[in-house]
Amino acid sequence: MLLLAGCLQSKKADLLDKAEGIQTKAALRDRLGQPDDVAKLGPIETWTYKASDGTVSFLIAGDTVTMSTTGETAPAR
């Protein structure tokens, strides 16, 4: 069952396409769902979503989505 779930994950490009034009945290959550990881430092948050080919992170200041970045998935040890 875990293999099936992994196959259904979006690719980084798909997540970025879905998030195109989104400006608020609520809109991002509505479009992509809950993030896989949230890091907070004061009013700054980084929401990270796992994709089949890496990760996509969104930098959020207050309620405003300001930037998105992609990363690679760390190899399993």
Short mmCIF file of C-alpha atoms in Angstrom, two decimals:
data_model
loop_
_atom_site.label_atom_id
_atom_site.label_comp_id
_atom_site.label_asym_id
_atom_site.label_seq_id
_atom_site.Cartn_x
_atom_site.Cartn_y
_atom_site.Cartn_z
CA MET A 1 0.00 0.00 0.00
CA LEU A 2 2.88 2.39 0.67
CA LEU A 3 4.17 1.95 -2.87
CA LEU A 4 0.82 2.98 -4.26
CA ALA A 5 0.78 6.15 -2.15
CA GLY A 6 4.25 7.06 -3.40
CA CYS A 7 3.17 6.66 -7.00
CA LEU A 8 0.32 9.09 -6.48
CA GLN A 9 2.55 11.96 -5.29
CA SER A 10 2.72 14.97 -7.56
CA LYS A 11 5.93 16.08 -9.24
CA LYS A 12 7.58 19.38 -8.25
CA ALA A 13 6.44 21.03 -11.49
CA ASP A 14 2.83 19.95 -10.84
CA LEU A 15 2.86 21.49 -7.36
CA LEU A 16 4.36 24.73 -8.67
CA ASP A 17 1.75 24.87 -11.46
CA LYS A 18 -1.08 24.35 -8.95
CA ALA A 19 0.31 27.12 -6.72
CA GLU A 20 0.79 29.62 -9.57
CA GLY A 21 -0.66 33.01 -8.62
CA ILE A 22 -1.51 32.08 -5.03
CA GLN A 23 -0.85 34.93 -2.63
CA THR A 24 -2.20 33.83 0.76
CA LYS A 25 -1.58 30.97 3.15
CA ALA A 26 -5.26 30.00 3.15
CA ALA A 27 -5.34 29.82 -0.65
CA LEU A 28 -2.16 27.71 -0.68
CA ARG A 29 -3.64 25.28 1.87
CA ASP A 30 -6.90 25.10 -0.11
CA ARG A 31 -5.04 24.35 -3.35
CA LEU A 32 -2.28 21.98 -2.13
CA GLY A 33 -3.60 20.71 1.20
CA GLN A 34 -1.70 20.63 4.47
CA PRO A 35 2.10 20.86 4.06
CA ASP A 36 4.25 17.87 4.96
CA ASP A 37 6.48 20.10 7.12
CA VAL A 38 6.16 23.58 8.63
CA ALA A 39 9.14 25.52 9.99
CA LYS A 40 8.46 28.77 11.88
CA LEU A 41 10.67 31.67 12.88
CA GLY A 42 8.54 34.49 14.27
CA PRO A 43 6.09 35.62 11.56
CA ILE A 44 8.05 33.76 8.86
CA GLU A 45 6.99 30.21 7.95
CA THR A 46 8.35 27.73 5.43
CA TRP A 47 5.81 25.22 4.20
CA THR A 48 7.32 22.16 2.52
CA TYR A 49 5.46 19.68 0.34
CA LYS A 50 6.96 16.34 -0.67
CA ALA A 51 6.84 15.48 -4.36
CA SER A 52 7.78 12.27 -6.14
CA ASP A 53 10.92 13.96 -7.48
CA GLY A 54 11.93 16.15 -4.51
CA THR A 55 10.35 18.90 -2.42
CA VAL A 56 8.68 22.25 -2.96
CA SER A 57 8.91 24.90 -0.23
CA PHE A 58 6.98 28.13 0.11
CA LEU A 59 8.22 31.07 2.19
CA ILE A 60 5.32 32.80 3.94
CA ALA A 61 5.57 36.18 5.69
CA GLY A 62 2.54 36.76 7.90
CA ASP A 63 -0.27 35.60 5.60
CA THR A 64 1.50 36.32 2.30
CA VAL A 65 3.17 33.66 0.15
CA THR A 66 6.35 35.40 -0.98
CA MET A 67 8.54 32.80 -2.68
CA SER A 68 8.76 29.16 -3.73
CA THR A 69 11.81 26.92 -4.06
CA THR A 70 12.44 23.31 -5.02
CA GLY A 71 14.84 20.78 -3.57
CA GLU A 72 15.93 17.20 -3.91
CA THR A 73 14.82 14.37 -1.67
CA ALA A 74 17.61 13.13 0.58
CA PRO A 75 18.54 9.52 -0.19
CA ALA A 76 17.41 6.93 2.36
CA ARG A 77 20.14 5.61 4.63
#
